[in-house]
mmCIF file of N, CA, C and O in Angstrom:
data_model
loop_
_atom_site.group_PDB
_atom_site.id
_atom_site.type_symbol
_atom_site.label_atom_id
_atom_site.label_comp_id
_atom_site.label_asym_id
_atom_site.label_seq_id
_atom_site.Cartn_x
_atom_site.Cartn_y
_atom_site.Cartn_z
ATOM 1 N N MET A 1 -71.118 204.271 169.809
ATOM 2 C CA MET A 1 -71.023 204.880 171.124
ATOM 3 C C MET A 1 -71.175 203.832 172.219
ATOM 4 O O MET A 1 -70.457 203.861 173.208
ATOM 5 N N ASP A 2 -72.136 202.915 172.043
ATOM 6 C CA ASP A 2 -72.356 201.876 173.057
ATOM 7 C C ASP A 2 -71.128 200.994 173.227
ATOM 8 O O ASP A 2 -70.785 200.608 174.343
ATOM 9 N N ILE A 3 -70.451 200.683 172.138
ATOM 10 C CA ILE A 3 -69.265 199.835 172.208
ATOM 11 C C ILE A 3 -68.145 200.552 172.952
ATOM 12 O O ILE A 3 -67.456 199.951 173.776
ATOM 13 N N ALA A 4 -67.981 201.848 172.695
ATOM 14 C CA ALA A 4 -66.930 202.609 173.376
ATOM 15 C C ALA A 4 -67.195 202.669 174.878
ATOM 16 O O ALA A 4 -66.277 202.475 175.691
ATOM 17 N N VAL A 5 -68.439 202.928 175.266
ATOM 18 C CA VAL A 5 -68.784 202.989 176.693
ATOM 19 C C VAL A 5 -68.558 201.626 177.333
ATOM 20 O O VAL A 5 -67.992 201.523 178.427
ATOM 21 N N SER A 6 -68.983 200.549 176.672
ATOM 22 C CA SER A 6 -68.793 199.196 177.211
ATOM 23 C C SER A 6 -67.318 198.855 177.349
ATOM 24 O O SER A 6 -66.908 198.238 178.330
ATOM 25 N N LEU A 7 -66.518 199.250 176.392
ATOM 26 C CA LEU A 7 -65.083 198.981 176.448
ATOM 27 C C LEU A 7 -64.424 199.720 177.614
ATOM 28 O O LEU A 7 -63.646 199.138 178.372
ATOM 29 N N ILE A 8 -64.763 200.980 177.767
ATOM 30 C CA ILE A 8 -64.191 201.771 178.863
ATOM 31 C C ILE A 8 -64.625 201.221 180.218
ATOM 32 O O ILE A 8 -63.807 201.024 181.116
ATOM 33 N N LEU A 9 -65.928 200.956 180.374
ATOM 34 C CA LEU A 9 -66.425 200.445 181.649
ATOM 35 C C LEU A 9 -65.917 199.031 181.929
ATOM 36 O O LEU A 9 -65.641 198.686 183.073
ATOM 37 N N GLY A 10 -65.777 198.212 180.903
ATOM 38 C CA GLY A 10 -65.227 196.865 181.087
ATOM 39 C C GLY A 10 -63.783 196.909 181.544
ATOM 40 O O GLY A 10 -63.369 196.134 182.400
ATOM 41 N N THR A 11 -63.019 197.840 180.988
ATOM 42 C CA THR A 11 -61.624 198.011 181.409
ATOM 43 C C THR A 11 -61.561 198.465 182.857
ATOM 44 O O THR A 11 -60.779 197.939 183.654
ATOM 45 N N MET A 12 -62.398 199.433 183.214
ATOM 46 C CA MET A 12 -62.425 199.918 184.594
ATOM 47 C C MET A 12 -62.838 198.809 185.559
ATOM 48 O O MET A 12 -62.261 198.659 186.632
ATOM 49 N N CYS A 13 -63.817 198.023 185.156
ATOM 50 C CA CYS A 13 -64.302 196.924 185.991
ATOM 51 C C CYS A 13 -63.207 195.878 186.180
ATOM 52 O O CYS A 13 -63.025 195.358 187.281
ATOM 53 N N GLY A 14 -62.470 195.579 185.130
ATOM 54 C CA GLY A 14 -61.387 194.604 185.211
ATOM 55 C C GLY A 14 -60.247 195.051 186.103
ATOM 56 O O GLY A 14 -59.527 194.235 186.666
ATOM 57 N N MET A 15 -60.097 196.354 186.272
ATOM 58 C CA MET A 15 -59.049 196.885 187.141
ATOM 59 C C MET A 15 -59.529 197.045 188.576
ATOM 60 O O MET A 15 -58.787 197.490 189.433
ATOM 61 N N GLY A 16 -60.782 196.725 188.820
ATOM 62 C CA GLY A 16 -61.292 196.793 190.183
ATOM 63 C C GLY A 16 -62.030 198.067 190.520
ATOM 64 O O GLY A 16 -62.445 198.266 191.655
ATOM 65 N N VAL A 17 -62.220 198.944 189.555
ATOM 66 C CA VAL A 17 -62.968 200.176 189.799
ATOM 67 C C VAL A 17 -64.452 199.835 189.793
ATOM 68 O O VAL A 17 -64.932 199.118 188.921
ATOM 69 N N GLY A 18 -65.190 200.332 190.751
ATOM 70 C CA GLY A 18 -66.627 200.056 190.809
ATOM 71 C C GLY A 18 -67.374 200.807 189.729
ATOM 72 O O GLY A 18 -67.789 201.943 189.914
ATOM 73 N N SER A 19 -67.535 200.196 188.595
ATOM 74 C CA SER A 19 -68.172 200.867 187.468
ATOM 75 C C SER A 19 -69.657 200.572 187.371
ATOM 76 O O SER A 19 -70.309 201.013 186.438
ATOM 77 N N ALA A 20 -70.217 199.851 188.339
ATOM 78 C CA ALA A 20 -71.631 199.471 188.272
ATOM 79 C C ALA A 20 -72.532 200.692 188.245
ATOM 80 O O ALA A 20 -73.469 200.764 187.442
ATOM 81 N N GLY A 21 -72.273 201.647 189.116
ATOM 82 C CA GLY A 21 -73.100 202.850 189.136
ATOM 83 C C GLY A 21 -73.040 203.603 187.827
ATOM 84 O O GLY A 21 -74.054 204.134 187.357
ATOM 85 N N LEU A 22 -71.869 203.638 187.219
ATOM 86 C CA LEU A 22 -71.730 204.331 185.944
ATOM 87 C C LEU A 22 -72.492 203.613 184.837
ATOM 88 O O LEU A 22 -73.161 204.251 184.023
ATOM 89 N N PHE A 23 -72.400 202.304 184.810
ATOM 90 C CA PHE A 23 -73.043 201.536 183.739
ATOM 91 C C PHE A 23 -74.559 201.579 183.875
ATOM 92 O O PHE A 23 -75.266 201.772 182.890
ATOM 93 N N VAL A 24 -75.068 201.404 185.094
ATOM 94 C CA VAL A 24 -76.512 201.464 185.300
ATOM 95 C C VAL A 24 -77.027 202.857 184.952
ATOM 96 O O VAL A 24 -78.062 203.001 184.290
ATOM 97 N N THR A 25 -76.306 203.880 185.360
ATOM 98 C CA THR A 25 -76.702 205.254 185.033
ATOM 99 C C THR A 25 -76.718 205.469 183.525
ATOM 100 O O THR A 25 -77.651 206.080 182.983
ATOM 101 N N TYR A 26 -75.710 204.963 182.838
ATOM 102 C CA TYR A 26 -75.666 205.084 181.372
ATOM 103 C C TYR A 26 -76.860 204.384 180.729
ATOM 104 O O TYR A 26 -77.506 204.945 179.841
ATOM 105 N N LEU A 27 -77.157 203.169 181.176
ATOM 106 C CA LEU A 27 -78.265 202.430 180.585
ATOM 107 C C LEU A 27 -79.600 203.126 180.823
ATOM 108 O O LEU A 27 -80.453 203.178 179.931
ATOM 109 N N VAL A 28 -79.789 203.650 182.029
ATOM 110 C CA VAL A 28 -81.074 204.278 182.367
ATOM 111 C C VAL A 28 -81.219 205.632 181.669
ATOM 112 O O VAL A 28 -82.245 205.908 181.045
ATOM 113 N N LEU A 29 -80.209 206.488 181.784
ATOM 114 C CA LEU A 29 -80.342 207.845 181.258
ATOM 115 C C LEU A 29 -80.130 207.938 179.747
ATOM 116 O O LEU A 29 -80.839 208.673 179.070
ATOM 117 N N SER A 30 -79.171 207.208 179.215
ATOM 118 C CA SER A 30 -78.871 207.327 177.785
ATOM 119 C C SER A 30 -79.722 206.415 176.913
ATOM 120 O O SER A 30 -80.114 206.802 175.819
ATOM 121 N N LEU A 31 -79.976 205.219 177.393
ATOM 122 C CA LEU A 31 -80.715 204.257 176.569
ATOM 123 C C LEU A 31 -82.177 204.124 176.958
ATOM 124 O O LEU A 31 -82.927 203.404 176.307
ATOM 125 N N GLY A 32 -82.571 204.765 178.058
ATOM 126 C CA GLY A 32 -83.973 204.728 178.469
ATOM 127 C C GLY A 32 -84.422 203.399 179.052
ATOM 128 O O GLY A 32 -85.617 203.115 179.103
ATOM 129 N N MET A 33 -83.489 202.583 179.501
ATOM 130 C CA MET A 33 -83.832 201.281 180.082
ATOM 131 C C MET A 33 -84.347 201.498 181.507
ATOM 132 O O MET A 33 -83.929 202.418 182.191
ATOM 133 N N GLU A 34 -85.289 200.650 181.931
ATOM 134 C CA GLU A 34 -85.751 200.735 183.311
ATOM 135 C C GLU A 34 -84.646 200.241 184.238
ATOM 136 O O GLU A 34 -83.757 199.500 183.833
ATOM 137 N N GLN A 35 -84.730 200.635 185.511
ATOM 138 C CA GLN A 35 -83.617 200.383 186.427
ATOM 139 C C GLN A 35 -83.395 198.893 186.693
ATOM 140 O O GLN A 35 -82.253 198.429 186.708
ATOM 141 N N LEU A 36 -84.448 198.121 186.917
ATOM 142 C CA LEU A 36 -84.254 196.703 187.242
ATOM 143 C C LEU A 36 -83.589 195.933 186.096
ATOM 144 O O LEU A 36 -82.618 195.206 186.335
ATOM 145 N N PRO A 37 -84.064 196.066 184.843
ATOM 146 C CA PRO A 37 -83.323 195.403 183.747
ATOM 147 C C PRO A 37 -81.900 195.936 183.591
ATOM 148 O O PRO A 37 -80.998 195.189 183.218
ATOM 149 N N ALA A 38 -81.695 197.220 183.893
ATOM 150 C CA ALA A 38 -80.344 197.784 183.809
ATOM 151 C C ALA A 38 -79.435 197.143 184.846
ATOM 152 O O ALA A 38 -78.266 196.864 184.570
ATOM 153 N N GLN A 39 -79.957 196.877 186.025
ATOM 154 C CA GLN A 39 -79.149 196.228 187.061
ATOM 155 C C GLN A 39 -78.820 194.787 186.666
ATOM 156 O O GLN A 39 -77.711 194.311 186.909
ATOM 157 N N GLY A 40 -79.777 194.088 186.064
ATOM 158 C CA GLY A 40 -79.509 192.725 185.586
ATOM 159 C C GLY A 40 -78.476 192.711 184.475
ATOM 160 O O GLY A 40 -77.592 191.851 184.437
ATOM 161 N N THR A 41 -78.577 193.671 183.571
ATOM 162 C CA THR A 41 -77.600 193.789 182.492
ATOM 163 C C THR A 41 -76.220 194.083 183.065
ATOM 164 O O THR A 41 -75.213 193.525 182.622
ATOM 165 N N ASN A 42 -76.173 194.940 184.085
ATOM 166 C CA ASN A 42 -74.912 195.262 184.732
ATOM 167 C C ASN A 42 -74.297 194.028 185.382
ATOM 168 O O ASN A 42 -73.088 193.829 185.324
ATOM 169 N N LEU A 43 -75.120 193.189 185.999
ATOM 170 C CA LEU A 43 -74.610 191.968 186.628
ATOM 171 C C LEU A 43 -73.972 191.051 185.582
ATOM 172 O O LEU A 43 -72.868 190.546 185.785
ATOM 173 N N ALA A 44 -74.666 190.856 184.462
ATOM 174 C CA ALA A 44 -74.107 190.016 183.398
ATOM 175 C C ALA A 44 -72.817 190.623 182.845
ATOM 176 O O ALA A 44 -71.834 189.909 182.590
ATOM 177 N N PHE A 45 -72.799 191.940 182.687
ATOM 178 C CA PHE A 45 -71.611 192.651 182.200
ATOM 179 C C PHE A 45 -70.442 192.469 183.158
ATOM 180 O O PHE A 45 -69.319 192.175 182.752
ATOM 181 N N PHE A 46 -70.716 192.615 184.462
ATOM 182 C CA PHE A 46 -69.668 192.472 185.466
ATOM 183 C C PHE A 46 -69.100 191.055 185.478
ATOM 184 O O PHE A 46 -67.890 190.866 185.573
ATOM 185 N N LEU A 47 -69.973 190.046 185.390
ATOM 186 C CA LEU A 47 -69.493 188.664 185.414
ATOM 187 C C LEU A 47 -68.580 188.384 184.225
ATOM 188 O O LEU A 47 -67.550 187.717 184.372
ATOM 189 N N CYS A 48 -68.928 188.901 183.061
ATOM 190 C CA CYS A 48 -68.074 188.706 181.880
ATOM 191 C C CYS A 48 -66.745 189.439 182.032
ATOM 192 O O CYS A 48 -65.689 188.901 181.705
ATOM 193 N N ALA A 49 -66.793 190.671 182.540
ATOM 194 C CA ALA A 49 -65.557 191.443 182.731
ATOM 195 C C ALA A 49 -64.664 190.794 183.782
ATOM 196 O O ALA A 49 -63.443 190.729 183.624
ATOM 197 N N ALA A 50 -65.271 190.299 184.866
ATOM 198 C CA ALA A 50 -64.487 189.646 185.915
ATOM 199 C C ALA A 50 -63.868 188.350 185.404
ATOM 200 O O ALA A 50 -62.714 188.048 185.709
ATOM 201 N N ALA A 51 -64.630 187.591 184.615
ATOM 202 C CA ALA A 51 -64.102 186.348 184.059
ATOM 203 C C ALA A 51 -62.942 186.623 183.106
ATOM 204 O O ALA A 51 -61.993 185.837 183.035
ATOM 205 N N ALA A 52 -63.002 187.735 182.391
ATOM 206 C CA ALA A 52 -61.919 188.075 181.466
ATOM 207 C C ALA A 52 -60.668 188.543 182.200
ATOM 208 O O ALA A 52 -59.550 188.304 181.754
ATOM 209 N N SER A 53 -60.836 189.206 183.347
ATOM 210 C CA SER A 53 -59.667 189.727 184.058
ATOM 211 C C SER A 53 -59.049 188.711 185.011
ATOM 212 O O SER A 53 -57.890 188.843 185.390
ATOM 213 N N LEU A 54 -59.792 187.685 185.389
ATOM 214 C CA LEU A 54 -59.280 186.698 186.345
ATOM 215 C C LEU A 54 -58.004 186.003 185.874
ATOM 216 O O LEU A 54 -57.052 185.900 186.652
ATOM 217 N N PRO A 55 -57.912 185.520 184.634
ATOM 218 C CA PRO A 55 -56.669 184.868 184.211
ATOM 219 C C PRO A 55 -55.448 185.786 184.282
ATOM 220 O O PRO A 55 -54.352 185.338 184.611
ATOM 221 N N VAL A 56 -55.649 187.064 184.005
ATOM 222 C CA VAL A 56 -54.528 188.008 184.072
ATOM 223 C C VAL A 56 -54.046 188.137 185.518
ATOM 224 O O VAL A 56 -52.850 188.088 185.795
ATOM 225 N N HIS A 57 -54.992 188.286 186.448
ATOM 226 C CA HIS A 57 -54.616 188.413 187.848
ATOM 227 C C HIS A 57 -53.961 187.132 188.376
ATOM 228 O O HIS A 57 -53.014 187.182 189.157
ATOM 229 N N LEU A 58 -54.472 185.976 187.953
ATOM 230 C CA LEU A 58 -53.874 184.715 188.382
ATOM 231 C C LEU A 58 -52.468 184.538 187.806
ATOM 232 O O LEU A 58 -51.565 184.052 188.488
ATOM 233 N N LYS A 59 -52.285 184.942 186.552
ATOM 234 C CA LYS A 59 -50.978 184.805 185.915
ATOM 235 C C LYS A 59 -49.937 185.688 186.602
ATOM 236 O O LYS A 59 -48.793 185.278 186.787
ATOM 237 N N LYS A 60 -50.347 186.878 186.995
ATOM 238 C CA LYS A 60 -49.423 187.787 187.668
ATOM 239 C C LYS A 60 -49.312 187.490 189.157
ATOM 240 O O LYS A 60 -48.602 188.183 189.866
ATOM 241 N N ARG A 61 -50.028 186.476 189.597
ATOM 242 C CA ARG A 61 -50.003 186.046 191.005
ATOM 243 C C ARG A 61 -50.357 187.183 191.961
ATOM 244 O O ARG A 61 -49.762 187.338 193.009
ATOM 245 N N LYS A 62 -51.362 187.936 191.581
ATOM 246 C CA LYS A 62 -51.821 189.034 192.429
ATOM 247 C C LYS A 62 -52.924 188.570 193.378
ATOM 248 O O LYS A 62 -53.391 189.338 194.190
ATOM 249 N N LEU A 63 -53.357 187.321 193.247
ATOM 250 C CA LEU A 63 -54.440 186.807 194.077
ATOM 251 C C LEU A 63 -53.936 185.693 194.990
ATOM 252 O O LEU A 63 -53.281 184.766 194.541
ATOM 253 N N ASP A 64 -54.262 185.804 196.255
ATOM 254 C CA ASP A 64 -53.983 184.735 197.204
ATOM 255 C C ASP A 64 -55.267 183.921 197.318
ATOM 256 O O ASP A 64 -56.256 184.380 197.898
ATOM 257 N N THR A 65 -55.287 182.738 196.747
ATOM 258 C CA THR A 65 -56.531 181.992 196.602
ATOM 259 C C THR A 65 -57.069 181.404 197.902
ATOM 260 O O THR A 65 -58.273 181.193 198.009
ATOM 261 N N ALA A 66 -56.239 181.155 198.893
ATOM 262 C CA ALA A 66 -56.731 180.554 200.143
ATOM 263 C C ALA A 66 -57.750 181.448 200.851
ATOM 264 O O ALA A 66 -58.853 180.985 201.182
ATOM 265 N N PRO A 67 -57.462 182.727 201.088
ATOM 266 C CA PRO A 67 -58.473 183.570 201.726
ATOM 267 C C PRO A 67 -59.710 183.778 200.854
ATOM 268 O O PRO A 67 -60.817 183.914 201.365
ATOM 269 N N ILE A 68 -59.498 183.784 199.542
ATOM 270 C CA ILE A 68 -60.638 183.956 198.640
ATOM 271 C C ILE A 68 -61.604 182.787 198.793
ATOM 272 O O ILE A 68 -62.817 182.973 198.852
ATOM 273 N N MET A 69 -61.079 181.583 198.865
ATOM 274 C CA MET A 69 -61.942 180.407 199.021
ATOM 275 C C MET A 69 -62.646 180.394 200.375
ATOM 276 O O MET A 69 -63.786 179.960 200.479
ATOM 277 N N LYS A 70 -61.954 180.871 201.413
ATOM 278 C CA LYS A 70 -62.589 180.928 202.735
ATOM 279 C C LYS A 70 -63.781 181.860 202.743
ATOM 280 O O LYS A 70 -64.712 181.681 203.520
ATOM 281 N N ILE A 71 -63.749 182.859 201.883
ATOM 282 C CA ILE A 71 -64.857 183.811 201.801
ATOM 283 C C ILE A 71 -65.868 183.384 200.741
ATOM 284 O O ILE A 71 -67.080 183.451 200.957
ATOM 285 N N ALA A 72 -65.387 182.928 199.583
ATOM 286 C CA ALA A 72 -66.273 182.665 198.449
ATOM 287 C C ALA A 72 -67.206 181.487 198.671
ATOM 288 O O ALA A 72 -68.381 181.552 198.297
ATOM 289 N N LEU A 73 -66.708 180.411 199.253
ATOM 290 C CA LEU A 73 -67.562 179.237 199.427
ATOM 291 C C LEU A 73 -68.722 179.492 200.380
ATOM 292 O O LEU A 73 -69.877 179.202 200.029
ATOM 293 N N PRO A 74 -68.487 180.052 201.589
ATOM 294 C CA PRO A 74 -69.644 180.373 202.435
ATOM 295 C C PRO A 74 -70.542 181.437 201.812
ATOM 296 O O PRO A 74 -71.766 181.388 201.952
ATOM 297 N N ALA A 75 -69.962 182.403 201.098
ATOM 298 C CA ALA A 75 -70.772 183.443 200.463
ATOM 299 C C ALA A 75 -71.707 182.840 199.429
ATOM 300 O O ALA A 75 -72.884 183.216 199.340
ATOM 301 N N ALA A 76 -71.212 181.887 198.646
ATOM 302 C CA ALA A 76 -72.059 181.242 197.649
ATOM 303 C C ALA A 76 -73.181 180.447 198.317
ATOM 304 O O ALA A 76 -74.342 180.513 197.895
ATOM 305 N N ALA A 77 -72.850 179.730 199.369
ATOM 306 C CA ALA A 77 -73.867 178.946 200.071
ATOM 307 C C ALA A 77 -74.940 179.843 200.678
ATOM 308 O O ALA A 77 -76.141 179.578 200.550
ATOM 309 N N PHE A 78 -74.518 180.924 201.330
ATOM 310 C CA PHE A 78 -75.491 181.808 201.963
ATOM 311 C C PHE A 78 -76.261 182.645 200.946
ATOM 312 O O PHE A 78 -77.369 183.086 201.218
ATOM 313 N N SER A 79 -75.702 182.871 199.754
ATOM 314 C CA SER A 79 -76.483 183.550 198.721
ATOM 315 C C SER A 79 -77.640 182.691 198.266
ATOM 316 O O SER A 79 -78.735 183.175 198.047
ATOM 317 N N VAL A 80 -77.376 181.390 198.111
ATOM 318 C CA VAL A 80 -78.455 180.472 197.737
ATOM 319 C C VAL A 80 -79.512 180.440 198.848
ATOM 320 O O VAL A 80 -80.709 180.530 198.579
ATOM 321 N N LEU A 81 -79.070 180.347 200.088
ATOM 322 C CA LEU A 81 -79.994 180.345 201.214
ATOM 323 C C LEU A 81 -80.789 181.651 201.267
ATOM 324 O O LEU A 81 -82.018 181.645 201.456
ATOM 325 N N GLY A 82 -80.120 182.781 201.086
ATOM 326 C CA GLY A 82 -80.814 184.070 201.100
ATOM 327 C C GLY A 82 -81.820 184.205 199.980
ATOM 328 O O GLY A 82 -82.901 184.767 200.161
ATOM 329 N N SER A 83 -81.481 183.676 198.807
ATOM 330 C CA SER A 83 -82.418 183.713 197.682
ATOM 331 C C SER A 83 -83.646 182.869 197.986
ATOM 332 O O SER A 83 -84.768 183.261 197.674
ATOM 333 N N TYR A 84 -83.422 181.716 198.586
ATOM 334 C CA TYR A 84 -84.544 180.856 198.944
ATOM 335 C C TYR A 84 -85.442 181.550 199.981
ATOM 336 O O TYR A 84 -86.666 181.550 199.833
ATOM 337 N N ILE A 85 -84.850 182.143 200.990
ATOM 338 C CA ILE A 85 -85.624 182.839 202.004
ATOM 339 C C ILE A 85 -86.372 184.019 201.368
ATOM 340 O O ILE A 85 -87.523 184.297 201.703
ATOM 341 N N GLY A 86 -85.735 184.688 200.406
ATOM 342 C CA GLY A 86 -86.391 185.787 199.718
ATOM 343 C C GLY A 86 -87.624 185.352 198.952
ATOM 344 O O GLY A 86 -88.606 186.094 198.870
ATOM 345 N N THR A 87 -87.606 184.154 198.388
ATOM 346 C CA THR A 87 -88.793 183.668 197.679
ATOM 347 C C THR A 87 -89.929 183.341 198.643
ATOM 348 O O THR A 87 -91.089 183.368 198.269
ATOM 349 N N LEU A 88 -89.589 183.019 199.892
ATOM 350 C CA LEU A 88 -90.628 182.703 200.872
ATOM 351 C C LEU A 88 -91.291 183.958 201.447
ATOM 352 O O LEU A 88 -92.405 183.888 201.949
ATOM 353 N N ILE A 89 -90.586 185.059 201.377
ATOM 354 C CA ILE A 89 -91.113 186.297 202.003
ATOM 355 C C ILE A 89 -92.187 186.929 201.143
ATOM 356 O O ILE A 89 -92.182 187.058 200.029
#
């Protein structure tokens, strides 16, 4: 059952459907996992699903990389800064 749910949610995630709420809900309600570990598991799941779908999107040329880089590079820098500020609070 877990493999079927992961396969379905991974497919949905790869197509751009926001499956995070579904996956966290499944982990918490069906498997009895606490919410914070479920959110961490969801993050790892999303990163793997996104990494698997990226080559397909690049091959089909559905991504314009210039605007993505304009957003991704500052976002990565400010995420590190925000994490650092969060540790100080």
